[in-house]
Structures are given as structure tokens and as C-alpha cells.
XYZ file of C-alpha atoms in Angstrom:
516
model
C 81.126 72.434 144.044
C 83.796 73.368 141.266
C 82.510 73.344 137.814
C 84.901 71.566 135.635
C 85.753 72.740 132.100
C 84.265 69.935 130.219
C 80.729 69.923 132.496
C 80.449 73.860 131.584
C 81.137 73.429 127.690
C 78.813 70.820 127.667
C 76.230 73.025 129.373
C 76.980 76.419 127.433
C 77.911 75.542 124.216
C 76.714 72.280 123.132
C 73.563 72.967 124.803
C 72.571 70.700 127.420
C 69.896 71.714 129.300
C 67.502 71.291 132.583
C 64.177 71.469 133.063
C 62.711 74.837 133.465
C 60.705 76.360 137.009
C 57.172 77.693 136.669
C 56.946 80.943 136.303
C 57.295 82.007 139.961
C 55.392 85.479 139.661
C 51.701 83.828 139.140
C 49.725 82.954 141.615
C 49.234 79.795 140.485
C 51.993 77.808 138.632
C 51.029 77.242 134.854
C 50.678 73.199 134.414
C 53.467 71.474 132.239
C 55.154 70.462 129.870
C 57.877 73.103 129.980
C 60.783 73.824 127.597
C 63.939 72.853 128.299
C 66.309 75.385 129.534
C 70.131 76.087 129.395
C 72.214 75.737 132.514
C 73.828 78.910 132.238
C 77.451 79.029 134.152
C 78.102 82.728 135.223
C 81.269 84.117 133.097
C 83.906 84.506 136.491
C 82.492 81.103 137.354
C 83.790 79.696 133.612
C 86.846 81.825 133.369
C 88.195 80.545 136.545
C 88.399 76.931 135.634
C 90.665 78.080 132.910
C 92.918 79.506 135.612
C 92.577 76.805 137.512
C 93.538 74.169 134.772
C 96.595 76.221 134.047
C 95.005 77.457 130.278
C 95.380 80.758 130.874
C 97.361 83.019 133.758
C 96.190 83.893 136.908
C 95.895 87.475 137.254
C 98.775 89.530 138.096
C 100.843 86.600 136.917
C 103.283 87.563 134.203
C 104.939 84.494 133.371
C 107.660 83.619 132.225
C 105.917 80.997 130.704
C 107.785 78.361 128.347
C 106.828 75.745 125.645
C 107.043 73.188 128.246
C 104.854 74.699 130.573
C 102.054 75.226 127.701
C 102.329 71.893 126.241
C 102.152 70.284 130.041
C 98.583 71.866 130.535
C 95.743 70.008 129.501
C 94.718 72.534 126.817
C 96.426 75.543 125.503
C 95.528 78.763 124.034
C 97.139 80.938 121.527
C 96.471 84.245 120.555
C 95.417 83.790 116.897
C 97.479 87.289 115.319
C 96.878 88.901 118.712
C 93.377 87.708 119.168
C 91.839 89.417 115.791
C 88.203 89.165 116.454
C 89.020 91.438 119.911
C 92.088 94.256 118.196
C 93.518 95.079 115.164
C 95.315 91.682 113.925
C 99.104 91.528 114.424
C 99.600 95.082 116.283
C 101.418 95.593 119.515
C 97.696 96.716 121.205
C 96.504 93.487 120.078
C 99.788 91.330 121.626
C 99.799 93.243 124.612
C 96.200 93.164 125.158
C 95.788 89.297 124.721
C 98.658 88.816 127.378
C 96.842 90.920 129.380
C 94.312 88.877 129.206
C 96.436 86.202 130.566
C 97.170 84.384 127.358
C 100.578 82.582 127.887
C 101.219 82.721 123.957
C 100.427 84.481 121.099
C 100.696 83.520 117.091
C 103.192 86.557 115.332
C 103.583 86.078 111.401
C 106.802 88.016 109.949
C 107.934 89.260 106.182
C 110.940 91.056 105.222
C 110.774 94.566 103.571
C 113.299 94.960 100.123
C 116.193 96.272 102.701
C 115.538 92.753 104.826
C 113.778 94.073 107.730
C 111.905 92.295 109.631
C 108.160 93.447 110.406
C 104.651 91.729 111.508
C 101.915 91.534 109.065
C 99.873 88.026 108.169
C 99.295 88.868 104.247
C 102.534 89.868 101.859
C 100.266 92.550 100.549
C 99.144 95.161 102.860
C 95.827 96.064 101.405
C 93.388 94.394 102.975
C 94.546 95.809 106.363
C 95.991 98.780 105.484
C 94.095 100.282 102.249
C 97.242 100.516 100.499
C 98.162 97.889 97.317
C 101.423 97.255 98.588
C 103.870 94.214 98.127
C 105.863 94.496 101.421
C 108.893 92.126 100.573
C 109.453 94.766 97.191
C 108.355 97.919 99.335
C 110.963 99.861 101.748
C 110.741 99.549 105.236
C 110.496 103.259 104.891
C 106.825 102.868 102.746
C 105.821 100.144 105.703
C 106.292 101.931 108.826
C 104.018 104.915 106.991
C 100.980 102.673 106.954
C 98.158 101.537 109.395
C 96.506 98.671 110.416
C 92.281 99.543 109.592
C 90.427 97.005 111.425
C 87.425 99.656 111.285
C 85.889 97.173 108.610
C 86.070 93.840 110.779
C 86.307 95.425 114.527
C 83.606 98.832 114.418
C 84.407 102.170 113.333
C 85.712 102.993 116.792
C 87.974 100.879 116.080
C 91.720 102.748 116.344
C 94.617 102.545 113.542
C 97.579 100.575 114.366
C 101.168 100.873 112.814
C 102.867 97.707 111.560
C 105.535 96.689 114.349
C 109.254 95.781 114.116
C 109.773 91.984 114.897
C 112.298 93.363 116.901
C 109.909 95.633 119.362
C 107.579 92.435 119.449
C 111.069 90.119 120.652
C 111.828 92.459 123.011
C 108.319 92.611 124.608
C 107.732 89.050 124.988
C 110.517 86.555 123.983
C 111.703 86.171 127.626
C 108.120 85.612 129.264
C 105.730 84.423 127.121
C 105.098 81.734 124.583
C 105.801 82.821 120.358
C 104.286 81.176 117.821
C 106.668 82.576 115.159
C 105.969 81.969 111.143
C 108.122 83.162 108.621
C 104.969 83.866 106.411
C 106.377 83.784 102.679
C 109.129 80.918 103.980
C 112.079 82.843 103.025
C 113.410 84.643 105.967
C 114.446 81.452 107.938
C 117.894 82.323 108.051
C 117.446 86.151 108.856
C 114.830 85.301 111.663
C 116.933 82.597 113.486
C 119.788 84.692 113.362
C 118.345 87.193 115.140
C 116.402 84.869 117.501
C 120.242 84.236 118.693
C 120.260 87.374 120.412
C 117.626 86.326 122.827
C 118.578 84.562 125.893
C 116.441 80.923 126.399
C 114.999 81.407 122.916
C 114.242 78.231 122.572
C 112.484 77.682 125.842
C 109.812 80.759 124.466
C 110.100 80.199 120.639
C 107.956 78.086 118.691
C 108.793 77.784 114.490
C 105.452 77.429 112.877
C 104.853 77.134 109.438
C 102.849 74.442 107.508
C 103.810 71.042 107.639
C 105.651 70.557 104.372
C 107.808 73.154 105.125
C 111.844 72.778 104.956
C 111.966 75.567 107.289
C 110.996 73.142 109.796
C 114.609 71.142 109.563
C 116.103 74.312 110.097
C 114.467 75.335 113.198
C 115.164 71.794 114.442
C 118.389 72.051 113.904
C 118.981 75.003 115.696
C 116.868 73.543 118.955
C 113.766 74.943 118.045
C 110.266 73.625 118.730
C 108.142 73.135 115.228
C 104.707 73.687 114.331
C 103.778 72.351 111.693
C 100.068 72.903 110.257
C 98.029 71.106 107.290
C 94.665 72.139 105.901
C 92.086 69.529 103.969
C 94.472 69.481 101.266
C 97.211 67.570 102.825
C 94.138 64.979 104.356
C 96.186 61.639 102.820
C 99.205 63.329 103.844
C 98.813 63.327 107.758
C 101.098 60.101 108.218
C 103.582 61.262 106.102
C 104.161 64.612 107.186
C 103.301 64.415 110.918
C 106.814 63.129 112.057
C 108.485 65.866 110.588
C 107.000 68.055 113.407
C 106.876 68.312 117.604
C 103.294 70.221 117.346
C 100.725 69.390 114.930
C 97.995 72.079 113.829
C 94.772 71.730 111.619
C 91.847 73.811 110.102
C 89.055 74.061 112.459
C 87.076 73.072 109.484
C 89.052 69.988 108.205
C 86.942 66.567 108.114
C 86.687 65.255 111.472
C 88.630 61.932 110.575
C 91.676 63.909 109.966
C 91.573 65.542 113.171
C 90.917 62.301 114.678
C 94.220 60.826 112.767
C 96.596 63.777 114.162
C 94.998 63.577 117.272
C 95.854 59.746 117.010
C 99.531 60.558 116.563
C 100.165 61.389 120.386
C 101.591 64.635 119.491
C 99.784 67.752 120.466
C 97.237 69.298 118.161
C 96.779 72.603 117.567
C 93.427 74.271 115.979
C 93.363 77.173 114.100
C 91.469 80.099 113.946
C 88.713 79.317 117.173
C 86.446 81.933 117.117
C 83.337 80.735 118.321
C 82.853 78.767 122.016
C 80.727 75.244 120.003
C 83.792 75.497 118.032
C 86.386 75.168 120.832
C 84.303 72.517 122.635
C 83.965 70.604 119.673
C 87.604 70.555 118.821
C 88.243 69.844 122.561
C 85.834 66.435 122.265
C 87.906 65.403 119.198
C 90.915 65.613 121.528
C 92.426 68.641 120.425
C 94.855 70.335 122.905
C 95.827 73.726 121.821
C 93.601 76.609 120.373
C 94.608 79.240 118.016
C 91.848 81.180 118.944
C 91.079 84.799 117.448
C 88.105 85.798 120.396
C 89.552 84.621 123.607
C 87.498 87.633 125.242
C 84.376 85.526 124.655
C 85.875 81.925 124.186
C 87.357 82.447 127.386
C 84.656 83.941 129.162
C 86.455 86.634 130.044
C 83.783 89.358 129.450
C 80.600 89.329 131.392
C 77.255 89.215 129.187
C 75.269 92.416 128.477
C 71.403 92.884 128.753
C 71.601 95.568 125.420
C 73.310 95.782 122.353
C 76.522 98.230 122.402
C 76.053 99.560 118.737
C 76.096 102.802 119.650
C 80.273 102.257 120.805
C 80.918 101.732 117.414
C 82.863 98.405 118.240
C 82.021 94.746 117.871
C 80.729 93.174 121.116
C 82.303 90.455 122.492
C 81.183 87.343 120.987
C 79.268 88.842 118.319
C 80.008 86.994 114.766
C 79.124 87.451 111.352
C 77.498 83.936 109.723
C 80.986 83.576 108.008
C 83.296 84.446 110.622
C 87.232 82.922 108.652
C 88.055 86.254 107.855
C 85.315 87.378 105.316
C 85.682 91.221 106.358
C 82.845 91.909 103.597
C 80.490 90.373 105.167
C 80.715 91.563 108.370
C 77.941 93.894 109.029
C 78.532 98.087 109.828
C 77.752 100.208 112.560
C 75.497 103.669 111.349
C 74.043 105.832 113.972
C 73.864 103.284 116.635
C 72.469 101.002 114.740
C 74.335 97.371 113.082
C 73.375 97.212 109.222
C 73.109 94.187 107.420
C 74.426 94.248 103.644
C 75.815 91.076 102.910
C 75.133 89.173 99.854
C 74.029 86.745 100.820
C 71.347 85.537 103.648
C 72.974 86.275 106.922
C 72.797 85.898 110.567
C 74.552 88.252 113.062
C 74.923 85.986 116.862
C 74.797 88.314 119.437
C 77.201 86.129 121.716
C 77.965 89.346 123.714
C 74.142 89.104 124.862
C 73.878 85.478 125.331
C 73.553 83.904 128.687
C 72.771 87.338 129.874
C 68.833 86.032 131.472
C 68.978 83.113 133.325
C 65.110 83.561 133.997
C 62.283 81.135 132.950
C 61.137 83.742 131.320
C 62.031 87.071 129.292
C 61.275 89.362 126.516
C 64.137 90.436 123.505
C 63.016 93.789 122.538
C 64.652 95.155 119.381
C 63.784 98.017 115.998
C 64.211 97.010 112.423
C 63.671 99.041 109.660
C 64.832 99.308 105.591
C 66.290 102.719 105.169
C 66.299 102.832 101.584
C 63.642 100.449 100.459
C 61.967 97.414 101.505
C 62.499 93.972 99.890
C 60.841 92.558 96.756
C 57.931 89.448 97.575
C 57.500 88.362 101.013
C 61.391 88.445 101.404
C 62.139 89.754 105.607
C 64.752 89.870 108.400
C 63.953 89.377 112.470
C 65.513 87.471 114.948
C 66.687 83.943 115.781
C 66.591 83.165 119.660
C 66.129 79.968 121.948
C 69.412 78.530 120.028
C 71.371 76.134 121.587
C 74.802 77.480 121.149
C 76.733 80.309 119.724
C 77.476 78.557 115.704
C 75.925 80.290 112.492
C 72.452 80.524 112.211
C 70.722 81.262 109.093
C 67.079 81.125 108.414
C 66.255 78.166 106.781
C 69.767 76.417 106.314
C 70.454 73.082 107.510
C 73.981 73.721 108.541
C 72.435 76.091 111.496
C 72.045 75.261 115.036
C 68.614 74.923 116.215
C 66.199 76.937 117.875
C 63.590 79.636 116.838
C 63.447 82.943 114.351
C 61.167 85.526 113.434
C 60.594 87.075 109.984
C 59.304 90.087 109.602
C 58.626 90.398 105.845
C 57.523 93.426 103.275
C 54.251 92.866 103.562
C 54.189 93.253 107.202
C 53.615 89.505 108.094
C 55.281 88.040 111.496
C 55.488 84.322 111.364
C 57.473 82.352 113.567
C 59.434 79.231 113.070
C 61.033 76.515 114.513
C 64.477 75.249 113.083
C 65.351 71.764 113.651
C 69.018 70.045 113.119
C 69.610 68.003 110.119
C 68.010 68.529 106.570
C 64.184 69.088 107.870
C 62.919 72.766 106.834
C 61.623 75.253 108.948
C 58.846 74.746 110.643
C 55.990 77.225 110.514
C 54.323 78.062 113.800
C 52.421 80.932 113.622
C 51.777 83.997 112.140
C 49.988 87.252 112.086
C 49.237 90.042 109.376
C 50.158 93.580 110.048
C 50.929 96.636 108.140
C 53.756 96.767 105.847
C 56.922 98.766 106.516
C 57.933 101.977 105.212
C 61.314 101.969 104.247
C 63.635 104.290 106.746
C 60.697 104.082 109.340
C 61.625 101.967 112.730
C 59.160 99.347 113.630
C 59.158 98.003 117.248
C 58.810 94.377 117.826
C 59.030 92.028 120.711
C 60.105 88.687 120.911
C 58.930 86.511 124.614
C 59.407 83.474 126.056
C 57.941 81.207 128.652
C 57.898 77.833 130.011
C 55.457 77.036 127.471
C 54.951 79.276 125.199
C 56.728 81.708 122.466
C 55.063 84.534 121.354
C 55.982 87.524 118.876
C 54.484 91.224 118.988
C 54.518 94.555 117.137
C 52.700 97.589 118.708
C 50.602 99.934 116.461
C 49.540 103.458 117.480
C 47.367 103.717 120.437
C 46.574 100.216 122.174
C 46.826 97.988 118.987
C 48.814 94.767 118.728
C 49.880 92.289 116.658
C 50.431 89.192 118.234
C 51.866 85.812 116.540
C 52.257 83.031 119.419
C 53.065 79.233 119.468
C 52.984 76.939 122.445
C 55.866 74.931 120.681
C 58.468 73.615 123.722
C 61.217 72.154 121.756
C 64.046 74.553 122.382
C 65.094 76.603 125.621
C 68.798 78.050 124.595
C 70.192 81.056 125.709
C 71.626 82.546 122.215
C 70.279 84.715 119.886
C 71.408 86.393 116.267
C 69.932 89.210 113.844
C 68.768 87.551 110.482
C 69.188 88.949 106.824
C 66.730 86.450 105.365
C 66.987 87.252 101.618
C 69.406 87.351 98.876
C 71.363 90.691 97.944
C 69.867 94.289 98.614
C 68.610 96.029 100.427
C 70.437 96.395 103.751
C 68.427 95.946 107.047
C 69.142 97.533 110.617
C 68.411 97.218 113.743
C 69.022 98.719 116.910
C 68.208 99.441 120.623
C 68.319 95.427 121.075
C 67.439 94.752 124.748
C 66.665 91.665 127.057
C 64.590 91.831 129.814
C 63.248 89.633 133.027
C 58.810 90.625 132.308
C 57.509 92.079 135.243
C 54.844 89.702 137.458
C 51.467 91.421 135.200
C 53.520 90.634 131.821
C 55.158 86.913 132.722
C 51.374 85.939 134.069
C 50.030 87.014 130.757
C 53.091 85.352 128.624
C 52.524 81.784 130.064
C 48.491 82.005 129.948
């Protein structure tokens, strides 16, 4: 039986669940309660009802697709600067890739260098992406074409440098078959870009003018035939009736209050979401009645990347689906990759979703086996870092905040304590569950531990030399989800790491023993 798209995000993301098996390896079933556990929808299984819905291209099939086409769908994707959370941001890898991928549109942003040419690069200053202090609309074309895109800082060190490409080269590529979400970024290159757009045959079938909603650009375009875009953030809030018929496309903030969504939506024109990164995002937007989705991950939005059992560290790149708790952009905060390991420096406390390893068991039960250490010193009080796991979907998770989704985490603090807790929605605290006492860490020294989970039980382990263990277990049901994240639980330095993070199915000796 087909698995529509709304029945899967409902199971995957928002985190409905079934009832869990016994655990089939013991010889005699252990008695309920069990937990609840996610339905998990295998990723071909997911990615095809995209296909089959018309979201995204079959494969092998190249297009041409036109605005008309997209907007006839019943949701649309578009490559948020060429997918950003996937390739370097606005780079002919990252535009070919995500039509590769069989996105029928991508987002392009253009500025104008001091002799008026015509290049594709989101901010008017190319530090951030380029390490370079350079205003591009004063700087020669000349200076721009000498720089690189460095997404080493959001994407992994593997991460390749990318030149800044011609508007022209990007045109040529994809103006006849695919979908353009074209902004004139500093709003002063309307002329210049729809001038050249002229020398592209059906144009206005492929071309769509965004820029925000206020914009005069917008009766420009129009006038010329184009299709407009025109997007608002929470600022313009009391501003949605006024500016909304201006437009044929609305967009919004993923973040804006829900009753402004809910008031575009109410318009009848098609809204547009910007940046998706997360899958709870997308199905979120899509139950407010959002159409389109400027999405920056469609690898893992889309499903199009099977789940791993282990981390992929080690390949100095970002796994699929793997966020940073403040994922808008906020490059210094995304965590770095030393030696196979992911290290955790951010200012704040942090949690790292491993959404290229969720869904990967779809077991009753299984064990997340993972190494933590300090390098350079361990944190002041009882301050730690571990694991959150059992969480119903793939949004932020930080120990202790309200904001998170639920589930379960495990701190491991300085003074070697493992205590787990339970993390309820709303504005209830932690719960404690358990803990145990162990030795404390020396800093740059690995420590093993072991997260499990049963039907009915959780339990949390760290091995000492020769046969001894320290065990902290709860038989605490509430949550069965299939997503996990590394946890920073303390304010400022130091910097934790982790590697060699691995899921596993027990074998028959170690699920009897886990259930009890």
C-alpha cells in the first residue's frame, strides 16, 4: 500500500508512533508496558512519494520544467542558494548538484561588481564566505573572480573551494530547463538583470523575480511578464494585507508567528518558506498550508540519502541531516571536525542532531555506542556533555531547554557522574531518572560509554578496566523516537568531542539482559 506524503511526515517527523514487539530474542517475552516506538518509513520508500506527487523529478528526467508546472504541484521545492546545508552556497557544484538531485528550481541571488557585472553571491560583502573584507558592488570583477567560496567552516574541512560564478554561466546552465528564483540582492540591478534576461528564449516561463515584498523591483518584473516573489519577515506581520497583492508568490520566515503564516496562507496565493533545513520544520510548514519550500538540506528533507549506522567524522564533511542547535546560518556555532572526531565549542549550551543516523534501527531494541573526552581540560562543578536519544523528531535539542523536542539525554559530568533524564515538552524541567558515580575524566583521555534501549527499559554504561561497570538504568517508557544529538551541556569553554558514534541491533545474550 503507497505511503502518502502527509501519513510519512506524520510518522517521521512529528513523531507518531506504534506500539513496540517484545524483544523477540528471549525465550520468554518480557511482560508490558512497552514504550512507544516510531514507525520508521525506509528513505527510497519516502523519497518516492515526492516523485510521485510531482515535488521533485523523476530520475533521468531533466525537465524543462516551468513556473507553471511547479506552482501546479501540490508542494514545491527550491534549492535554498543551491541547497547550502549539502555544498558551498551559491556555486555552480551546489546548482548543479541540487538539480541533480531532481530539484526543479533553485534560489540564485545576484550583485553587480564596480564595472556592472553580474555575479552570484547572497551577502554584498564577501567575507564571510570567502575570507576576504570585500565590498563586491565597489570591487572589480577582476578582484571577484580571484576569490573562493570556504564553506570548510559550515560544510567540514573536506569541504572543496568554489569560485564565485558569472550570472551569465548560471543562465546558460539552467534558464531553459529549470525553475530560477532570481533576486537582485542589493535591489539595484533590476534594469541590468532584465535586460539580459531578454536574451533568453521563454524567460518568463523559467524566471521567477524574487525580492522582498516591499520591493519596487517587483512592478518592474511585472511589467516585463515576469512572475514575482515577494517575501516578508516578522517585521512586516501588520503588513501582510497590504503588501500581499503586490505579488503572484508569497514567501515567509520559517520562524515568523504562526498567525502570519496562517494570514498569507489565507490569501490563496502560494506560499513560499524560507530557509527549511530540518524535516519537523517542513512538515510543520506543510500543516500550516504552506506550498513551496526554500529548503537548504533537500539531501535529508527529501530523503534522498539513506541513514547510516556510524558517524562519518572521519570524511571531514557534515552528514546528511546533521544540524547545529542554531542551524539560520550561525557558521560559529557549528561544531569542527579534528582527527575524526566532531568538537563542540560553541558558546553557548549546544546540541549536535545526528539526523544522518536517525531512523537507521528500526529494532525494539539497540545500543548507541559513542567516546567523549575534554582534550584540554574538563569543566568547572558538575558541568557535562553526553547524548540525547529516544527524541521524537529531528528539531534542536538542548539539555534542559523548554524549546527542545522531547525524549531522553545523558550527562556525563566532571566528576564522573552518569545520570539520565527525561525531557518533557512544555516548561516542565528535566526529569532525573537515574544515576551512577564513576571516576572522573582526565582531560584528553577517551572514555567509552553506552547508551541502550528496550521495550521497557533505558539504561546507560561506562566500562572500567578489567570487568568493571558502571551502570545507570531507568524503566521510564515515555518516549520511543528514532533521533538522537551530541550535547554541550554547559556555558562557554572548554570544547568537548566525541567520536566513533555507532548504533547497533544487541545480540540475543545482550537484548535478554537489557529488558530484564
Amino acid at each position: 500500500m503507497p505511503v502518502s506524503r502527509r501519513h510519512f511526515l506524520g510518522l517521521t517527523a512529528a513523531g507518531t508512533v506504534l506500539g513496540a514487539a517484545g524483544c523477540s530474542a528471549c525465550p520468554v517475552p518480557p511482560a508490558g508496558p512497552f514504550r512507544p516506538r516510531a514507525e520508521i518509513v525506509p528513505a527510497s520508500a519516502a523519497a518516492a512519494v515526492f516523485v510521485a506527487e510531482g515535488v521533485i523529478a523523476a530520475p533521468g528526467d531533466r525537465g524543462p520544467f516551468t513556473i507553471a508546472e511547479l506552482l501546479a504541484a501540490p508542494s514545491f521545492f527550491v534549492a535554498h542558494r543551491g541547497s547550502g546545508d549539502n555544498w558551498p552556497e551559491h556555486t555552480m557544484r551546489a546548482y548543479q548538484s541540487s538539480v541533480d538531485a531532481g530539484l526543479k528550481a533553485i534560489e540564485v541571488s545576484v550583485s553587480s561588481t564596480r564595472e556592472e557585472v553580474l555575479v552570484c553571491h547572497h551577502d554584498l560583502n564577501a567575507l564571510r564566505l570567502t575570507g576576504i573584507d570585500l565590498t563586491i558592488p565597489r570591487a572589480s570583477y577582476a578582484a571577484v573572480e580571484s576569490l573562493r567560496n570556504d564553506a570548510r567552516a559550515w560544510l567540514g574541512p573536506a569541504t572543496p573551494l568554489e569560485p564565485i560564478p558569472l550570472l551569465t554561466d548560471v543562465l546558460d546552465a539552467f534558464a531553459a530547463t529549470h525553475v530560477i528564483f532570481l533576486e537582485d540582492k542589493p535591489g539595484t540591478n533590476a534594469d541590468e538583470i532584465l535586460e539580459l534576461l531578454e536574451n533568453y528564449p521563454n524567460a518568463r516561463e523559467h524566471i521567477v523575480w524574487k525580492q522582498p515584498a516591499s520591493s519596487p523591483g517587483h512592478d518592474l518584473a511585472a511589467a516585463r511578464g515576469y512572475t514575482t516573489f515577494g517575501y516578508m519577515t516578522s517585521r512586516e506581520k501588520e503588513r501582510v494585507a497590504e503588501l500581499s497583492p503586490g505579488v503572484d508568490v508569497l514567501g515567509v520566515h520559517h520562524t515568523a508567528p504562526e498567525a502570519m503564516i496562517r494570514e498569507m496562507v489565507g490569501t490563496g496565493k502560494p506560499v513560499a518558506a524560507w530557509e527549511v533545513h530540518r524535516r519537523s520544520e517542513h512538515a510543520r510548514l506543510l500543516n500550516l498550508g504552506v506550498r513551496g519550500f526554500i529548503c537548504s538540506n533537500i539531501r535529508n528533507v527529501l530523503h534522498l540519502d539513506a541513514p547510516r549506522m556510524e558517524d562519518s567524522f572521519a570524511d571531514g564533511r557534515r552528514g546528511t541531516g546533521d544540524l547545529p542547535w542554531a542551524a539560520d546560518a550561525v557558521w560559529d556555532e557549528q561544531p569542527s571536525f579534528v582527527d575524526g572526531a566532531v568538537r563542540i565549542s560553541s558558546r553557548e549550551t549546544s546540541g549536535y542532531v545526528l539526523g544522518s543516523m536517525a531512523e537507521s534501527v528500526n529494532v525494539p531494541e539497540w545500543e548507541l555506542e559513542f567516546e567523549l573526552r575534554w582534550p584540554e581540560r574538563v569543566p568547572a562543578g558538575r558541568n557535562g556533555a553526553g547524548v540525547a536519544f529516544g527524541q521524537d523528531g529531528d528539531g534542536p535539542y538542548r539539555a534542559g531547554d523548554p524549546r527542545s523536542v522531547v525524549g531522553y539525554h545523558l550527562d556525563f559530568t566532571a566528576d564522573g557522574t552518569l545520570t539520565l533524564y527525561r525531557q518533557d515538552g512544555g516548561t516542565s524541567p528535566a526529569v532525573s531518572l537515574a544515576h551512577v558515580s564513576s571516576p572522573a575524566p582526565v582531560p584528553g583521555e577517551w572514555v567509552a560509554l553506552v547508551v541502550a534501549m528496550s521495550p521497557g527499559r533505558i539504561a546507560a554504561r561506562r566500562a572500567g578496566g578489567g570487568s568493571q561497570t558502571w551502570t545507570a538504568e531507568s524503566d521510564d517508557i515515555r518516549y520511543g523516537g528514532a533521533w538522537l544529538s551530541l550535547l554541550k551541556n554547559y556555558i562557554a569553554g572548554p570544547p568537548v568531542e566525541f567520536r566513533r558514534v555507532r548504533l547497533r541491533e544487541p545480540s540475543a545474550k545482550d537484548g535478554c539482559s537489557a529488558v530484564g
